Amino acid sequence: MESAGDWCLIESDPGVFTQLIKKFGVKGVQVEEMWTFDDSIFDNLRPVHGLIFLFKYLQHDEPPHPVVKDNRLEKIYFAKQVINNACATQAVVSLLLNCNHPDVILGPELTKLKEFSMSFDPRMRGLTLSNSQTIRSAHNSMSQQALFEFDPKVPTKDEDAYHFIGYMPIDGRLYELDGLREGPIDHGPIAPEQDWLDVVRPIIVSRINVYTEGEIHFNLMALVSDRKMIYERQIQALMSETRMLGMETDDVDVEIRRLRMLIEYEDAKMLRYNQEMLRRRHNYLPFIITLLKILAEEKKLSPLLEKAKERALKKGPKKVKSSPSRVLPPSEHMQYSLADLDSIFREPQEPPSQLEPQDVLQQSLLEPPADMDMLATDDFLKDVVLDTGFEHDLIDVHDIFDENMIPTEEFPHDDILDPDELLIRDYMRNPGNEEERDAE
């Protein structure tokens, strides 16, 4: 059995979080990424049950409002984070266990967890969550395939750590659920006629403004009702209304067609999430090794390597980015370290001039991820494709997955898929290819 500390790092990605929620056995809910703070984006996603916010962790950051330690904890499910790398799962589980919306069906595992640990204090709830085999297995199933194992390095004070927290309304008040605190943070009441999203918006804006100008490493996601379920429900309502009135109108017909298109879009999106998860989990190392062997046998490996090095030198040295985990000092109230917070790697950016908070969030979402090494793998593979005469689809694994590996909407098993063999077989099945290229 895995130890309570064996929790992997996972990405801040709506597809990953949606798949994670399904692994928990929860139905009727999904996660959507927020590209802006504008009201219009929330209008298309209602009902919004909670927000998940990723930000750079400041170790000595004091809570802006009182931390709840009174009898409200008997109704609010708050679990203190007592294990490494679990803040992503902790944030989404906290939102789910405090959500009482009829659309959200927790499923047997989370229902059992809530019933068993609701009477515990926050620390004991955190221990209960960390020892749930189902939750830990679901969390670790979201990890990327590691090509190599490295010894954990000692973190430095210059490294950045990132942390997930949740915001949601509970009993007419807005709460911030941060597992590194001693309890929920009470941000005050929500008026009956007030939208809770209007209350949380300035709080997130003020949190972004705490950082220096040019800091854009933020991510915001919303926990919303299953969009396909919402659209199907709207179609049923329109059809029922039409039957009651005994006539159809062009407006109703157009609206039904629009909703069916949105359902098709949701189906395609979920299929894409499955494909991305498959690529994330697949081990490409055998294919890479076989490809390098072929290049070495054909005396093409060394020239490509030198060319990739030259390109990397022209780009200049990369700025050292933060480790994906960072060990934080243990809390004086706990015997566990609260370290290894989830991190994201981003390309260093020039500080923008006077960006508004919503622009900062949008820029952070649109920013491409930084290369992990000075010698970029993409550059090397690009040389392989362009300079050796290899067919492009030998390298484009995405195309192979799209056309050959995902015949149905169901998530394929890893042992069925072997794109490495397909790639190499595609290259080797016509032994005359190289002679034809030499002849040219």
Short mmCIF file of C-alpha atoms in Angstrom, two decimals:
data_model
loop_
_atom_site.label_atom_id
_atom_site.label_comp_id
_atom_site.label_asym_id
_atom_site.label_seq_id
_atom_site.Cartn_x
_atom_site.Cartn_y
_atom_site.Cartn_z
CA MET A 1 0.00 0.00 0.00
CA GLU A 2 1.21 3.50 -0.80
CA SER A 3 2.25 5.73 2.06
CA ALA A 4 0.28 8.87 2.83
CA GLY A 5 3.12 10.97 1.47
CA ASP A 6 3.17 9.43 -2.02
CA TRP A 7 1.12 12.09 -3.77
CA CYS A 8 2.22 13.31 -7.19
CA LEU A 9 2.16 16.80 -8.65
CA ILE A 10 -0.72 17.49 -11.06
CA GLU A 11 -1.33 20.24 -13.56
CA SER A 12 -3.59 23.23 -13.25
CA ASP A 13 -5.77 22.19 -16.15
CA PRO A 14 -9.58 21.96 -16.41
CA GLY A 15 -9.38 18.61 -18.18
CA VAL A 16 -7.20 17.15 -15.41
CA PHE A 17 -9.54 18.42 -12.69
CA THR A 18 -12.63 17.18 -14.53
CA GLN A 19 -11.07 13.73 -14.93
CA LEU A 20 -10.03 13.80 -11.28
CA ILE A 21 -13.58 14.52 -10.15
CA LYS A 22 -14.88 11.61 -12.23
CA LYS A 23 -12.27 9.34 -10.65
CA PHE A 24 -13.70 10.29 -7.26
CA GLY A 25 -17.06 8.95 -8.45
CA VAL A 26 -18.72 12.38 -8.48
CA LYS A 27 -21.38 13.09 -11.11
CA GLY A 28 -23.11 16.21 -12.38
CA VAL A 29 -20.14 18.57 -12.20
CA GLN A 30 -17.08 19.62 -14.21
CA VAL A 31 -14.32 22.25 -14.18
CA GLU A 32 -13.96 25.13 -16.62
CA GLU A 33 -11.05 27.53 -17.01
CA MET A 34 -11.72 31.25 -16.60
CA TRP A 35 -10.03 33.47 -19.17
CA THR A 36 -11.26 36.77 -17.81
CA PHE A 37 -13.10 38.39 -14.91
CA ASP A 38 -15.90 39.68 -17.14
CA ASP A 39 -19.48 38.91 -16.11
CA SER A 40 -20.27 37.41 -19.50
CA ILE A 41 -18.03 34.37 -19.01
CA PHE A 42 -19.86 33.40 -15.81
CA ASP A 43 -23.27 33.93 -17.43
CA ASN A 44 -22.59 31.03 -19.80
CA LEU A 45 -21.50 28.70 -16.99
CA ARG A 46 -24.10 29.14 -14.28
CA PRO A 47 -24.60 27.65 -11.80
CA VAL A 48 -21.03 28.19 -10.53
CA HIS A 49 -20.52 26.22 -7.32
CA GLY A 50 -17.02 27.39 -6.46
CA LEU A 51 -13.73 28.77 -7.76
CA ILE A 52 -10.26 27.19 -7.70
CA PHE A 53 -7.45 29.75 -7.63
CA LEU A 54 -3.76 29.00 -8.24
CA PHE A 55 -1.21 31.59 -7.10
CA LYS A 56 2.38 31.97 -5.99
CA TYR A 57 2.59 31.01 -2.34
CA LEU A 58 3.94 33.63 0.06
CA GLN A 59 5.16 31.90 3.18
CA HIS A 60 4.45 34.72 5.64
CA ASP A 61 1.20 35.88 4.08
CA GLU A 62 -1.30 36.74 6.80
CA PRO A 63 -5.01 36.00 6.27
CA PRO A 64 -6.92 39.16 5.29
CA HIS A 65 -9.97 38.19 7.38
CA PRO A 66 -10.64 36.12 10.50
CA VAL A 67 -10.00 32.39 10.43
CA VAL A 68 -13.06 30.41 11.47
CA LYS A 69 -12.47 28.27 14.57
CA ASP A 70 -15.93 28.31 16.16
CA ASN A 71 -18.87 25.93 15.87
CA ARG A 72 -19.31 26.78 12.19
CA LEU A 73 -16.69 24.08 11.55
CA GLU A 74 -19.39 21.58 12.45
CA LYS A 75 -21.22 22.55 9.23
CA ILE A 76 -18.28 23.57 7.02
CA TYR A 77 -16.11 20.71 5.84
CA PHE A 78 -12.56 22.03 6.18
CA ALA A 79 -9.57 19.67 6.16
CA LYS A 80 -6.08 20.85 7.01
CA GLN A 81 -3.39 19.82 4.53
CA VAL A 82 -1.02 17.40 6.27
CA ILE A 83 0.65 15.79 3.22
CA ASN A 84 2.82 16.95 0.34
CA ASN A 85 1.53 17.83 -3.13
CA ALA A 86 -2.14 17.38 -2.21
CA CYS A 87 -3.38 20.99 -2.39
CA ALA A 88 -5.02 20.51 -5.81
CA THR A 89 -7.10 17.54 -4.66
CA GLN A 90 -7.70 19.20 -1.30
CA ALA A 91 -9.10 22.32 -2.96
CA VAL A 92 -11.54 20.47 -5.22
CA VAL A 93 -12.62 18.01 -2.50
CA SER A 94 -13.33 20.89 -0.12
CA LEU A 95 -15.59 22.52 -2.71
CA LEU A 96 -17.40 19.26 -3.45
CA LEU A 97 -18.01 18.32 0.17
CA ASN A 98 -19.46 21.77 0.94
CA CYS A 99 -21.68 21.87 -2.17
CA ASN A 100 -25.36 21.16 -1.55
CA HIS A 101 -26.62 21.80 -5.07
CA PRO A 102 -29.00 19.13 -6.44
CA ASP A 103 -26.92 18.78 -9.62
CA VAL A 104 -23.92 17.48 -7.69
CA ILE A 105 -23.96 13.78 -6.77
CA LEU A 106 -20.97 13.00 -4.54
CA GLY A 107 -20.96 9.27 -5.06
CA PRO A 108 -20.24 6.59 -2.45
CA GLU A 109 -16.59 7.38 -1.71
CA LEU A 110 -16.90 11.10 -0.91
CA THR A 111 -20.24 10.55 0.84
CA LYS A 112 -18.63 7.95 3.10
CA LEU A 113 -15.64 10.22 3.73
CA LYS A 114 -17.85 13.16 4.70
CA GLU A 115 -20.08 11.11 6.99
CA PHE A 116 -17.12 9.43 8.69
CA SER A 117 -14.97 12.52 9.31
CA MET A 118 -17.47 15.38 9.68
CA SER A 119 -17.23 15.23 13.48
CA PHE A 120 -13.41 15.39 13.41
CA ASP A 121 -11.29 18.51 13.83
CA PRO A 122 -9.61 19.95 10.66
CA ARG A 123 -6.32 18.15 11.26
CA MET A 124 -7.98 14.76 11.71
CA ARG A 125 -10.06 15.38 8.61
CA GLY A 126 -6.84 16.02 6.70
CA LEU A 127 -5.39 12.77 7.95
CA THR A 128 -8.56 10.92 6.99
CA LEU A 129 -8.45 12.36 3.48
CA SER A 130 -4.76 11.54 3.08
CA ASN A 131 -5.39 7.90 4.02
CA SER A 132 -8.23 7.39 1.55
CA GLN A 133 -6.87 4.88 -0.96
CA THR A 134 -9.50 5.84 -3.55
CA ILE A 135 -8.73 9.56 -3.38
CA ARG A 136 -4.98 9.05 -3.38
CA SER A 137 -5.15 6.63 -6.34
CA ALA A 138 -7.37 9.04 -8.27
CA HIS A 139 -4.96 11.89 -7.55
CA ASN A 140 -1.88 9.90 -8.62
CA SER A 141 -3.59 8.73 -11.81
CA MET A 142 -3.40 12.35 -13.03
CA SER A 143 0.41 12.43 -12.98
CA GLN A 144 2.55 12.75 -16.06
CA GLN A 145 4.70 9.82 -17.08
CA ALA A 146 8.21 10.37 -15.70
CA LEU A 147 10.91 9.39 -18.18
CA PHE A 148 13.65 9.50 -15.56
CA GLU A 149 13.83 9.39 -11.79
CA PHE A 150 15.88 12.13 -10.13
CA ASP A 151 17.03 12.44 -6.56
CA PRO A 152 15.01 15.13 -4.77
CA LYS A 153 17.07 18.30 -4.59
CA VAL A 154 17.27 20.58 -1.62
CA PRO A 155 14.99 23.57 -2.24
CA THR A 156 16.39 27.07 -2.14
CA LYS A 157 14.81 30.24 -0.90
CA ASP A 158 14.79 31.65 -4.46
CA GLU A 159 12.43 28.95 -5.74
CA ASP A 160 8.75 29.72 -6.23
CA ALA A 161 6.00 27.49 -4.87
CA TYR A 162 2.41 27.58 -6.11
CA HIS A 163 -0.71 26.71 -4.19
CA PHE A 164 -4.39 25.89 -4.89
CA ILE A 165 -7.22 27.27 -2.77
CA GLY A 166 -11.01 27.36 -3.14
CA TYR A 167 -13.69 30.05 -2.82
CA MET A 168 -17.37 29.29 -2.39
CA PRO A 169 -20.57 30.57 -0.72
CA ILE A 170 -21.76 28.65 2.35
CA ASP A 171 -24.92 29.62 4.26
CA GLY A 172 -24.98 33.17 2.90
CA ARG A 173 -21.30 33.95 3.53
CA LEU A 174 -18.21 33.78 1.31
CA TYR A 175 -15.42 31.49 2.52
CA GLU A 176 -11.88 30.88 1.39
CA LEU A 177 -10.82 27.24 1.83
CA ASP A 178 -7.03 27.04 2.13
CA GLY A 179 -5.65 23.80 3.53
CA LEU A 180 -2.53 25.54 4.84
CA ARG A 181 -4.61 27.69 7.22
CA GLU A 182 -5.98 26.63 10.57
CA GLY A 183 -9.55 27.00 9.28
CA PRO A 184 -11.74 28.63 6.59
CA ILE A 185 -11.34 32.38 6.06
CA ASP A 186 -14.61 34.29 6.39
CA HIS A 187 -14.86 37.05 3.77
CA GLY A 188 -18.18 38.32 5.03
CA PRO A 189 -21.89 38.05 4.20
CA ILE A 190 -23.47 37.86 0.77
CA ALA A 191 -26.63 39.93 0.44
CA PRO A 192 -29.76 37.99 -0.64
CA GLU A 193 -30.01 39.93 -3.91
CA GLN A 194 -26.24 39.78 -4.51
CA ASP A 195 -24.36 37.37 -6.74
CA TRP A 196 -21.54 35.73 -4.81
CA LEU A 197 -19.29 36.01 -7.87
CA ASP A 198 -19.54 39.81 -7.58
CA VAL A 199 -18.29 39.48 -4.00
CA VAL A 200 -15.35 37.19 -4.76
CA ARG A 201 -14.14 39.10 -7.83
CA PRO A 202 -12.57 42.07 -5.98
CA ILE A 203 -11.02 39.66 -3.45
CA ILE A 204 -9.14 37.82 -6.18
CA VAL A 205 -8.19 41.11 -7.83
CA SER A 206 -6.76 42.44 -4.57
CA ARG A 207 -4.84 39.18 -4.11
CA ILE A 208 -3.26 39.57 -7.53
CA ASN A 209 -2.36 43.18 -6.78
CA VAL A 210 -0.26 42.09 -3.80
CA TYR A 211 2.41 40.79 -6.16
CA THR A 212 4.96 42.91 -7.97
CA GLU A 213 4.19 44.33 -11.37
CA GLY A 214 4.83 41.75 -14.06
CA GLU A 215 3.82 38.69 -12.02
CA ILE A 216 1.40 36.78 -14.22
CA HIS A 217 1.51 33.26 -12.81
CA PHE A 218 -2.12 32.86 -11.81
CA ASN A 219 -4.85 30.48 -12.84
CA LEU A 220 -8.58 30.53 -12.13
CA MET A 221 -11.01 27.66 -12.69
CA ALA A 222 -14.71 27.30 -11.91
CA LEU A 223 -16.55 24.28 -10.55
CA VAL A 224 -19.80 24.21 -12.55
CA SER A 225 -22.68 21.85 -13.24
CA ASP A 226 -22.20 19.35 -16.03
CA ARG A 227 -22.78 21.41 -19.17
CA LYS A 228 -24.12 18.50 -21.24
CA MET A 229 -26.64 17.72 -18.50
CA ILE A 230 -27.73 21.38 -18.41
CA TYR A 231 -28.22 21.52 -22.19
CA GLU A 232 -30.15 18.23 -22.28
CA ARG A 233 -32.37 19.53 -19.50
CA GLN A 234 -33.07 22.70 -21.47
CA ILE A 235 -33.96 20.70 -24.57
CA GLN A 236 -36.40 18.59 -22.57
CA ALA A 237 -38.01 21.74 -21.17
CA LEU A 238 -38.43 23.24 -24.63
CA MET A 239 -39.91 20.04 -26.04
CA SER A 240 -42.32 19.72 -23.11
CA GLU A 241 -43.43 23.31 -23.58
CA THR A 242 -43.96 22.68 -27.28
CA ARG A 243 -46.12 19.63 -26.59
CA MET A 244 -48.22 21.54 -24.07
CA LEU A 245 -48.84 24.40 -26.49
CA GLY A 246 -49.47 22.00 -29.35
CA MET A 247 -47.37 23.89 -31.87
CA GLU A 248 -43.77 24.48 -32.83
CA THR A 249 -42.14 27.81 -33.60
CA ASP A 250 -39.02 28.64 -35.56
CA ASP A 251 -37.42 30.18 -32.47
CA VAL A 252 -37.84 26.97 -30.49
CA ASP A 253 -36.47 24.90 -33.34
CA VAL A 254 -33.44 27.15 -33.68
CA GLU A 255 -32.79 27.04 -29.94
CA ILE A 256 -32.99 23.24 -29.86
CA ARG A 257 -30.49 23.00 -32.72
CA ARG A 258 -28.17 25.39 -30.90
CA LEU A 259 -28.33 23.33 -27.72
CA ARG A 260 -27.63 20.13 -29.63
CA MET A 261 -24.56 21.76 -31.15
CA LEU A 262 -23.39 22.69 -27.66
CA ILE A 263 -23.88 19.07 -26.57
CA GLU A 264 -21.73 17.91 -29.49
CA TYR A 265 -19.10 20.44 -28.43
CA GLU A 266 -19.10 19.08 -24.88
CA ASP A 267 -18.75 15.51 -26.16
CA ALA A 268 -15.80 16.56 -28.31
CA LYS A 269 -14.24 18.40 -25.37
CA MET A 270 -14.48 15.36 -23.09
CA LEU A 271 -12.97 13.19 -25.81
CA ARG A 272 -10.12 15.69 -26.10
CA TYR A 273 -9.60 15.53 -22.33
CA ASN A 274 -9.31 11.74 -22.61
CA GLN A 275 -6.80 12.04 -25.44
CA GLU A 276 -4.70 14.55 -23.52
CA MET A 277 -4.73 12.31 -20.46
CA LEU A 278 -3.61 9.37 -22.59
CA ARG A 279 -0.71 11.38 -24.00
CA ARG A 280 0.14 12.62 -20.54
CA ARG A 281 0.34 9.09 -19.15
CA HIS A 282 2.02 7.29 -22.07
CA ASN A 283 5.70 6.36 -21.76
CA TYR A 284 7.46 7.68 -24.86
CA LEU A 285 10.92 6.57 -23.74
CA PRO A 286 11.03 3.31 -25.78
CA PHE A 287 10.12 5.21 -28.94
CA ILE A 288 12.73 7.90 -28.23
CA ILE A 289 15.46 5.32 -27.61
CA THR A 290 14.59 3.40 -30.78
CA LEU A 291 14.54 6.62 -32.80
CA LEU A 292 17.95 7.63 -31.46
CA LYS A 293 19.34 4.18 -32.29
CA ILE A 294 18.14 4.48 -35.88
CA LEU A 295 19.66 7.95 -36.19
CA ALA A 296 22.96 6.72 -34.74
CA GLU A 297 23.08 3.77 -37.14
CA GLU A 298 22.52 6.15 -40.05
CA LYS A 299 25.25 8.54 -38.77
CA LYS A 300 22.77 11.36 -38.32
CA LEU A 301 22.62 11.66 -34.54
CA SER A 302 25.78 13.67 -33.89
CA PRO A 303 25.10 16.37 -36.54
CA LEU A 304 21.57 16.83 -35.25
CA LEU A 305 22.78 17.08 -31.67
CA GLU A 306 25.38 19.71 -32.57
CA LYS A 307 22.84 21.72 -34.51
CA ALA A 308 20.40 21.61 -31.58
CA LYS A 309 23.16 22.78 -29.23
CA GLU A 310 23.94 25.72 -31.52
CA ARG A 311 20.31 26.73 -31.59
CA ALA A 312 20.12 26.50 -27.79
CA LEU A 313 23.23 28.66 -27.39
CA LYS A 314 21.74 31.30 -29.66
CA LYS A 315 18.68 31.45 -27.44
CA GLY A 316 20.86 32.03 -24.40
CA PRO A 317 20.74 30.36 -21.00
CA LYS A 318 17.39 29.68 -19.44
CA LYS A 319 16.44 31.32 -16.19
CA VAL A 320 16.38 28.71 -13.45
CA LYS A 321 12.76 28.05 -12.62
CA SER A 322 11.28 26.83 -9.41
CA SER A 323 11.24 23.21 -8.46
CA PRO A 324 7.84 21.52 -8.87
CA SER A 325 7.91 21.00 -5.14
CA ARG A 326 9.17 23.09 -2.30
CA VAL A 327 9.63 22.04 1.28
CA LEU A 328 8.03 24.52 3.63
CA PRO A 329 8.88 24.65 7.31
CA PRO A 330 6.59 22.49 9.46
CA SER A 331 3.76 24.26 11.22
CA GLU A 332 4.32 24.68 14.92
CA HIS A 333 0.92 23.11 15.45
CA MET A 334 1.66 20.02 13.35
CA GLN A 335 4.30 17.36 13.15
CA TYR A 336 3.99 17.16 9.36
CA SER A 337 5.65 19.24 6.69
CA LEU A 338 3.21 21.12 4.46
CA ALA A 339 5.59 21.19 1.58
CA ASP A 340 5.81 20.14 -2.06
CA LEU A 341 3.11 22.56 -3.19
CA ASP A 342 2.00 22.22 -6.79
CA SER A 343 4.00 24.38 -9.16
CA ILE A 344 3.72 25.38 -12.79
CA PHE A 345 6.57 26.11 -15.13
CA ARG A 346 6.25 29.18 -17.30
CA GLU A 347 8.57 30.99 -19.67
CA PRO A 348 10.00 34.17 -18.05
CA GLN A 349 8.13 37.22 -19.31
CA GLU A 350 9.05 40.85 -19.66
CA PRO A 351 7.10 42.88 -17.09
CA PRO A 352 4.00 44.31 -18.82
CA SER A 353 3.18 47.93 -18.32
CA GLN A 354 0.27 48.69 -15.97
CA LEU A 355 -1.79 45.59 -16.68
CA GLU A 356 -5.20 45.33 -15.08
CA PRO A 357 -5.74 42.21 -12.91
CA GLN A 358 -8.11 40.64 -15.42
CA ASP A 359 -5.49 41.17 -18.15
CA VAL A 360 -2.87 39.59 -15.91
CA LEU A 361 -5.03 36.49 -15.47
CA GLN A 362 -5.79 36.27 -19.17
CA GLN A 363 -2.12 36.67 -20.12
CA SER A 364 -1.11 33.97 -17.67
CA LEU A 365 -3.60 31.55 -19.23
CA LEU A 366 -2.50 32.30 -22.77
CA GLU A 367 1.22 32.08 -21.96
CA PRO A 368 2.97 29.00 -23.40
CA PRO A 369 4.79 26.74 -20.93
CA ALA A 370 8.53 27.17 -20.57
CA ASP A 371 10.99 24.60 -21.86
CA MET A 372 12.27 22.34 -19.14
CA ASP A 373 15.82 22.18 -20.47
CA MET A 374 18.25 24.46 -22.21
CA LEU A 375 18.36 21.97 -25.07
CA ALA A 376 14.73 21.85 -26.15
CA THR A 377 13.42 18.46 -27.23
CA ASP A 378 11.10 20.14 -29.73
CA ASP A 379 14.10 21.72 -31.48
CA PHE A 380 15.86 18.37 -31.69
CA LEU A 381 12.83 16.55 -33.08
CA LYS A 382 12.26 19.41 -35.52
CA ASP A 383 15.74 18.78 -36.89
CA VAL A 384 14.93 15.08 -37.17
CA VAL A 385 11.80 15.81 -39.21
CA LEU A 386 13.17 18.55 -41.44
CA ASP A 387 16.76 17.43 -42.01
CA THR A 388 16.61 13.65 -42.34
CA GLY A 389 13.71 13.07 -44.67
CA PHE A 390 11.60 11.36 -42.04
CA GLU A 391 7.91 11.57 -42.72
CA HIS A 392 6.30 14.15 -40.42
CA ASP A 393 3.69 11.75 -39.08
CA LEU A 394 6.49 9.58 -37.68
CA ILE A 395 7.03 12.27 -35.07
CA ASP A 396 3.53 13.70 -34.69
CA VAL A 397 2.21 11.29 -32.08
CA HIS A 398 -0.92 13.44 -31.68
CA ASP A 399 -2.05 12.62 -35.22
CA ILE A 400 -1.56 8.91 -34.62
CA PHE A 401 -3.57 9.10 -31.42
CA ASP A 402 -6.36 11.06 -33.07
CA GLU A 403 -6.75 8.81 -36.10
CA ASN A 404 -5.81 5.36 -34.85
CA MET A 405 -5.78 5.24 -31.09
CA ILE A 406 -9.16 6.67 -30.09
CA PRO A 407 -11.80 4.80 -32.11
CA THR A 408 -14.54 5.38 -29.52
CA GLU A 409 -15.39 7.89 -26.83
CA GLU A 410 -14.33 5.48 -24.12
CA PHE A 411 -10.97 5.99 -22.52
CA PRO A 412 -8.63 3.29 -23.89
CA HIS A 413 -6.51 1.14 -21.63
CA ASP A 414 -2.79 1.89 -21.62
CA ASP A 415 -1.86 -1.69 -22.47
CA ILE A 416 -3.87 -1.52 -25.72
CA LEU A 417 -1.90 1.45 -27.00
CA ASP A 418 1.62 1.14 -28.30
CA PRO A 419 2.29 4.18 -30.50
CA ASP A 420 6.03 3.42 -30.29
CA GLU A 421 5.58 0.23 -32.31
CA LEU A 422 3.32 2.06 -34.75
CA LEU A 423 5.84 4.83 -35.28
CA ILE A 424 8.82 2.56 -35.79
CA ARG A 425 6.82 0.06 -37.87
CA ASP A 426 5.62 2.97 -40.04
CA TYR A 427 9.22 3.86 -40.72
CA MET A 428 10.58 0.33 -41.16
CA ARG A 429 7.78 -1.21 -43.22
CA ASN A 430 9.19 0.28 -46.45
CA PRO A 431 12.93 -0.48 -46.44
CA GLY A 432 13.32 1.29 -49.75
CA ASN A 433 12.53 4.71 -48.35
CA GLU A 434 16.15 5.59 -47.56
CA GLU A 435 17.43 4.40 -50.94
CA GLU A 436 14.78 6.48 -52.68
CA ARG A 437 15.85 9.55 -50.74
CA ASP A 438 19.54 8.92 -51.54
CA ALA A 439 18.65 8.58 -55.20
CA GLU A 440 16.93 11.95 -55.09
#
